[in-house]
Short mmCIF file of C-alpha atoms in Angstrom, two decimals:
data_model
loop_
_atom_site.label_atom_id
_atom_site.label_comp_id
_atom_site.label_asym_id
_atom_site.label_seq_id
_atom_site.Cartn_x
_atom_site.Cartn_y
_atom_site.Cartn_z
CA UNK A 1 139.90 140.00 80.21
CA UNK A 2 142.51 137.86 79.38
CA UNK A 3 145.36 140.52 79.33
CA UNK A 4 143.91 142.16 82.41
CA UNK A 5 144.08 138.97 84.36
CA UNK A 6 147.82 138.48 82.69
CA UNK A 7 149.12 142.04 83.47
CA UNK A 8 147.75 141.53 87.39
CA UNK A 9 149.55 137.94 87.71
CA UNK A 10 152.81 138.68 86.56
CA UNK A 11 152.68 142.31 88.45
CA UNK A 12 151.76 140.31 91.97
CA UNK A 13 154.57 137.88 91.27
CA UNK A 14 157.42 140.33 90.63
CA UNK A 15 156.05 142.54 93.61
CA UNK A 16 156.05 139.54 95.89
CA UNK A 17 159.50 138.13 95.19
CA UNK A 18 160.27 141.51 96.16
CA UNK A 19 158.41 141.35 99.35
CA UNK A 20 159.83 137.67 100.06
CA UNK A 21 163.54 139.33 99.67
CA UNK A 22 162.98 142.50 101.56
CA UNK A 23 161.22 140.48 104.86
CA UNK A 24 164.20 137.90 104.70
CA UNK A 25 166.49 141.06 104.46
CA UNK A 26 164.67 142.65 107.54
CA UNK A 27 164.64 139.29 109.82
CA UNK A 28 168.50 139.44 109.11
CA UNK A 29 169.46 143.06 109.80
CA UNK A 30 167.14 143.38 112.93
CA UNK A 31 168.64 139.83 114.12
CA UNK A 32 165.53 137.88 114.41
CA UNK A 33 164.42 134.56 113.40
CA UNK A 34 163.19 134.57 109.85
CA UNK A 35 160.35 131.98 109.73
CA UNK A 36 158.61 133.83 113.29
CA UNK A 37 159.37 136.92 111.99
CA UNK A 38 158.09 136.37 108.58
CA UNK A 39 155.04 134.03 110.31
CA UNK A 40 154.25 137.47 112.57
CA UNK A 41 153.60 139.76 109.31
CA UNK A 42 151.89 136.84 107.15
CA UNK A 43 148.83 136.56 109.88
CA UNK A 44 148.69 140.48 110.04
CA UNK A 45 148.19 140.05 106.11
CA UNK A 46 145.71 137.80 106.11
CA UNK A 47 143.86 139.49 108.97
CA UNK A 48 143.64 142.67 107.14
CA UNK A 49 143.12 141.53 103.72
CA UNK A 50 140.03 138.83 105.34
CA UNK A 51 138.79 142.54 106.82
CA UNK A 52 138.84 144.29 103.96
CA UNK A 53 137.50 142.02 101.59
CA UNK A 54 133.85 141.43 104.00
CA UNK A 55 133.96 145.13 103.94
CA UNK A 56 133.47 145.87 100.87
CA UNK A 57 131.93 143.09 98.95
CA UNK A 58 129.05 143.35 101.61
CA UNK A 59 128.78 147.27 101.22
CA UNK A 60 127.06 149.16 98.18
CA UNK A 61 130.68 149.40 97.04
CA UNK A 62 130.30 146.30 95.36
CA UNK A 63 127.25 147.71 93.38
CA UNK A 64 128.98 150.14 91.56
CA UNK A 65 129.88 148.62 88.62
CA UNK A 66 126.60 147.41 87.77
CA UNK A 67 125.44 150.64 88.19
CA UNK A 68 128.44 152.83 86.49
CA UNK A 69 130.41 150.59 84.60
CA UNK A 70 133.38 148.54 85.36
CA UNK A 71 136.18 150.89 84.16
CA UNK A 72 136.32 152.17 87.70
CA UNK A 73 136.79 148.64 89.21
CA UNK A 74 138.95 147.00 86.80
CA UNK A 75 141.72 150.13 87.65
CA UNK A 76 141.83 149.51 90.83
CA UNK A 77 144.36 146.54 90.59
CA UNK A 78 146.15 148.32 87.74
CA UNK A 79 146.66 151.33 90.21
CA UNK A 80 147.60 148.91 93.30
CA UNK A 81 150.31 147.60 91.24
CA UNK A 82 152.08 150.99 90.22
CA UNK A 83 151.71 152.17 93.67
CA UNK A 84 153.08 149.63 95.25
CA UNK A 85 156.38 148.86 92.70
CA UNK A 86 157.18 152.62 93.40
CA UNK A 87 157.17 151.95 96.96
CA UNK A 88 158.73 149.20 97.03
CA UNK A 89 161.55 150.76 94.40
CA UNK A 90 161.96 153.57 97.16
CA UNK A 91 162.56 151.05 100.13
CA UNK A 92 165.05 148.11 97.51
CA UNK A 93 167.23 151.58 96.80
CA UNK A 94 167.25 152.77 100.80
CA UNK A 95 167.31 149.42 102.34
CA UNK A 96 169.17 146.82 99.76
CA UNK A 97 173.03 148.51 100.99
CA UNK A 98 172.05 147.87 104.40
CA UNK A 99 172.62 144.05 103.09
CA UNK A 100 176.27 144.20 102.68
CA UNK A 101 175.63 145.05 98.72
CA UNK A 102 175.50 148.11 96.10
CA UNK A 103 172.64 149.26 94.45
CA UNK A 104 172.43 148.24 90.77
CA UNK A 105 173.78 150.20 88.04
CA UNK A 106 172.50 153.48 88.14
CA UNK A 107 171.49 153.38 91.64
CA UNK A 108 174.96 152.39 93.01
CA UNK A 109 175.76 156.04 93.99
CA UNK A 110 172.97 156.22 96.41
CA UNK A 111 173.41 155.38 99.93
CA UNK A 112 170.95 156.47 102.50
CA UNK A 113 171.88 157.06 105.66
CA UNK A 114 168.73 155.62 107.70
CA UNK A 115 167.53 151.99 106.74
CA UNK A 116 164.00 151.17 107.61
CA UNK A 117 163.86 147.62 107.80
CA UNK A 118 160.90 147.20 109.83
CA UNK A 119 159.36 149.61 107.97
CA UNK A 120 160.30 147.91 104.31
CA UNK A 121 158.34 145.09 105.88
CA UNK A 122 155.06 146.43 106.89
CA UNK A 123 155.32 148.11 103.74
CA UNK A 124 155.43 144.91 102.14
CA UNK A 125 152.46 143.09 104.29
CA UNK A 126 150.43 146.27 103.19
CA UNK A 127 151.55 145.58 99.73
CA UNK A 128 150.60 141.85 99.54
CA UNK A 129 146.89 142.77 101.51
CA UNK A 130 146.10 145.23 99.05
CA UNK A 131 147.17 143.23 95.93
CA UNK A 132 144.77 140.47 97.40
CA UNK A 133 142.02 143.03 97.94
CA UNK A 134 142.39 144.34 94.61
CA UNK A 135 141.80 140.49 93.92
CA UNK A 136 139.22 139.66 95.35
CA UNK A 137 137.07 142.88 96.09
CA UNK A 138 137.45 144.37 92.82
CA UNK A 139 139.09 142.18 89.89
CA UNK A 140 137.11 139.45 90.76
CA UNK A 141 133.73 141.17 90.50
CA UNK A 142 134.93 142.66 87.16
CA UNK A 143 135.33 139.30 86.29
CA UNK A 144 132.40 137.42 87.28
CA UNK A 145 130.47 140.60 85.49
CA UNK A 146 132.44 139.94 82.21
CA UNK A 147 131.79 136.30 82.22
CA UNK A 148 127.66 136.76 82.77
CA UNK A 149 127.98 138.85 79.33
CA UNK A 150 129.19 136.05 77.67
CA UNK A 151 127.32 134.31 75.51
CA UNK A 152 126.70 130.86 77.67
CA UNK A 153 127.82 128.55 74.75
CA UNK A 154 131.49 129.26 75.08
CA UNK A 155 131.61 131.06 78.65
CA UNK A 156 133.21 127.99 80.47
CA UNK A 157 136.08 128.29 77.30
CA UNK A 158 136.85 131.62 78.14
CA UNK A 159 136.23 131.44 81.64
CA UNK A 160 138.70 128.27 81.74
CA UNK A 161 141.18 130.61 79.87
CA UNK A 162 141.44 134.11 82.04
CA UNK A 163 140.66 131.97 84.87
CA UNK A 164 143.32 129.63 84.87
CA UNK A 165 145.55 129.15 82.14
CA UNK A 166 146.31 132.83 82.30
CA UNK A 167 146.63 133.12 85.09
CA UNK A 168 149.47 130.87 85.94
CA UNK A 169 151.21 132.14 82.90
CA UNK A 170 151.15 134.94 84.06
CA UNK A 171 152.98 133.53 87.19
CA UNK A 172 155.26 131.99 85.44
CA UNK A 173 156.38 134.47 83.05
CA UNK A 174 157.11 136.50 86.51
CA UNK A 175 159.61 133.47 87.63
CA UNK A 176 161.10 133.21 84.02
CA UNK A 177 161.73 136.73 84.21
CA UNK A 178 163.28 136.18 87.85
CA UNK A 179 164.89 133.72 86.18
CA UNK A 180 166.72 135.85 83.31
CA UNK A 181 167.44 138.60 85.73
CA UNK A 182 169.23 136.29 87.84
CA UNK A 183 171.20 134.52 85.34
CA UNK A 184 172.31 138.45 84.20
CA UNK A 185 172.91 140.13 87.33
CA UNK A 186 173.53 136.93 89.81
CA UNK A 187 171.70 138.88 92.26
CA UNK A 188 169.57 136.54 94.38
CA UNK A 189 167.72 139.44 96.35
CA UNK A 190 165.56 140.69 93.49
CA UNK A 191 165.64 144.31 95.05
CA UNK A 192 168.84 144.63 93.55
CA UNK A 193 167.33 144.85 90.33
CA UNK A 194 164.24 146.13 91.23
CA UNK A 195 164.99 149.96 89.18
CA UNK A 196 164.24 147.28 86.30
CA UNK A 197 161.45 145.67 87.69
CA UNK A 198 159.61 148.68 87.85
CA UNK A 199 160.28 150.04 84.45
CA UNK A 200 159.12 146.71 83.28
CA UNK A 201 155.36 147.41 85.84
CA UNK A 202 155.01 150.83 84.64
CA UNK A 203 155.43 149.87 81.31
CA UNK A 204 152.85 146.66 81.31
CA UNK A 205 150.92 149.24 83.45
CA UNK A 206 150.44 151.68 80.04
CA UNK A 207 149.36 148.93 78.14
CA UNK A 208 147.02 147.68 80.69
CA UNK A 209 144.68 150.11 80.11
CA UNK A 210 143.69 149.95 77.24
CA UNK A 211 141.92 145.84 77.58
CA UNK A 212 140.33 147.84 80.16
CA UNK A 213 138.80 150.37 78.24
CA UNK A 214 137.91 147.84 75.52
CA UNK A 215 136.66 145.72 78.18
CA UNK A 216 134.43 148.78 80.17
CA UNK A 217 133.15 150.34 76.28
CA UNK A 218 132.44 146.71 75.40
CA UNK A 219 130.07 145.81 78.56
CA UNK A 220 128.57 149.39 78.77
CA UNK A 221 127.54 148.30 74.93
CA UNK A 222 125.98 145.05 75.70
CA UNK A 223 124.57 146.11 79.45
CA UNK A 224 122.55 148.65 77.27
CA UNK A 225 121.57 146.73 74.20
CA UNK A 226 120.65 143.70 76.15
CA UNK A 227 123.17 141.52 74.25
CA UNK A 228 126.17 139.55 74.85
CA UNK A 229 129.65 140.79 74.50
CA UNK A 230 131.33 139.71 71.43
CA UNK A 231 134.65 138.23 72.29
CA UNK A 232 135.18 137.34 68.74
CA UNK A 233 133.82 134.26 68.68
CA UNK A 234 130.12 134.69 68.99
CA UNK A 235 127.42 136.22 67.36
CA UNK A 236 126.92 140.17 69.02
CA UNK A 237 123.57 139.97 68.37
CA UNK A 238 122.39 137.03 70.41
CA UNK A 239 119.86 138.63 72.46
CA UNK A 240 119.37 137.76 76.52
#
């Protein structure tokens, strides 16, 4: 659970430093004010994503895991985040020359003829509202699911771990790696580099599924032999 909630921080923070650069990018090249036009796209997000989220949590969507297993659920934010870096790859290598820059090394030769701006940053609202979603209609139930089939004794330790502690490194191994890329490239869009930044998603991507797979063969185990999950600290055959 731990790594899950890692690989989904540090994904969300690279993705929306992205975002941040590509909507300042588009304010600029469609000469409009940045804070109403980024203010314009941020309601739209939270609109959608407040939409979304009722939606499903109060539908029989949200039964499904207790019914099938959580493998299904705990994917979701894994695929959200590979989507959405290649998308967001395809509109830093189309838009980022319409900035007054070249592409990074080996993207420099491309130079597409249309820019889509506007589009890069509805693109990027949709990204942000579904990485939420993922959030909060999916990971989150995975989570709360988890934590029940933890032995109560040391649930609020691990729940204080993937929870928080986690989670904001997670965050903040995202900045650091801002951070590094910056001090290398002195690029202070981060779509410049972005043919990295998605290597680096796809590749935290691969590993992310397998804490899932532990994580959905481990709660199938202990849904059907009515004990806790053994997260290496407690005894696996405490009984409920």
């Amino acid at each position: 659970m731990c790594a899950v909630a890692f690989f989904y921080n540090f994904s969300t923070n690279l993705l929306e430093t992205a975002n941040a650069s590509g909507m300042s990018a588009a304010a600029s090249y469609l000469d409009r004010e940045k804070s109403f036009f980024a203010t314009g796209f941020k309601s739209m997000d939270l609109i959608c994503t407040s939409i979304a989220t009722c939606i499903i949590i109060i539908s029989p969507i949200s039964l499904l895991p207790d019914k099938f297993g959580i493998a299904a659920f705990a994917a979701v934010p894994l695929t959200v985040s590979l989507c959405s870096s290649l998308v967001e790859f395809w509109f830093s290598i189309t838009n980022f020359p319409a900035t007054g820059s070249d592409n990074m090394w080996p993207f420099h030769w491309y130079n597409a003829v249309n820019k889509y701006p506007y589009e890069e940053a509805i693109a990027g609202t949709a990204i942000q509202s579904f990485m939420k979603v993922a959030k909060y209609a999916f990971f989150d139930i995975v989570k709360e699911l988890v934590a029940m089939k933890i032995d109560p004794s040391i649930r609020p330790l691990f729940k204080g771990v993937f929870d928080g502690s986690i989670t904001k490194l997670g965050k903040s191994i995202g900045s650091f790696y801002g951070i590094i890329m910056f001090a290398i490239t002195g690029a202070q869009d981060s779509r410049y580099y972005f043919g990295v930044t998605t290597l680096v998603i796809v590749f935290f991507c691969s590993i992310w599924v397998l804490p899932i797979r532990y994580l959905s063969k481990s709660y199938s185990e202990a849904k059907k032999s009515g004990t806790y999950m053994d997260p290496g600290l407690s005894n696996p055959d405490i009984k409920l």
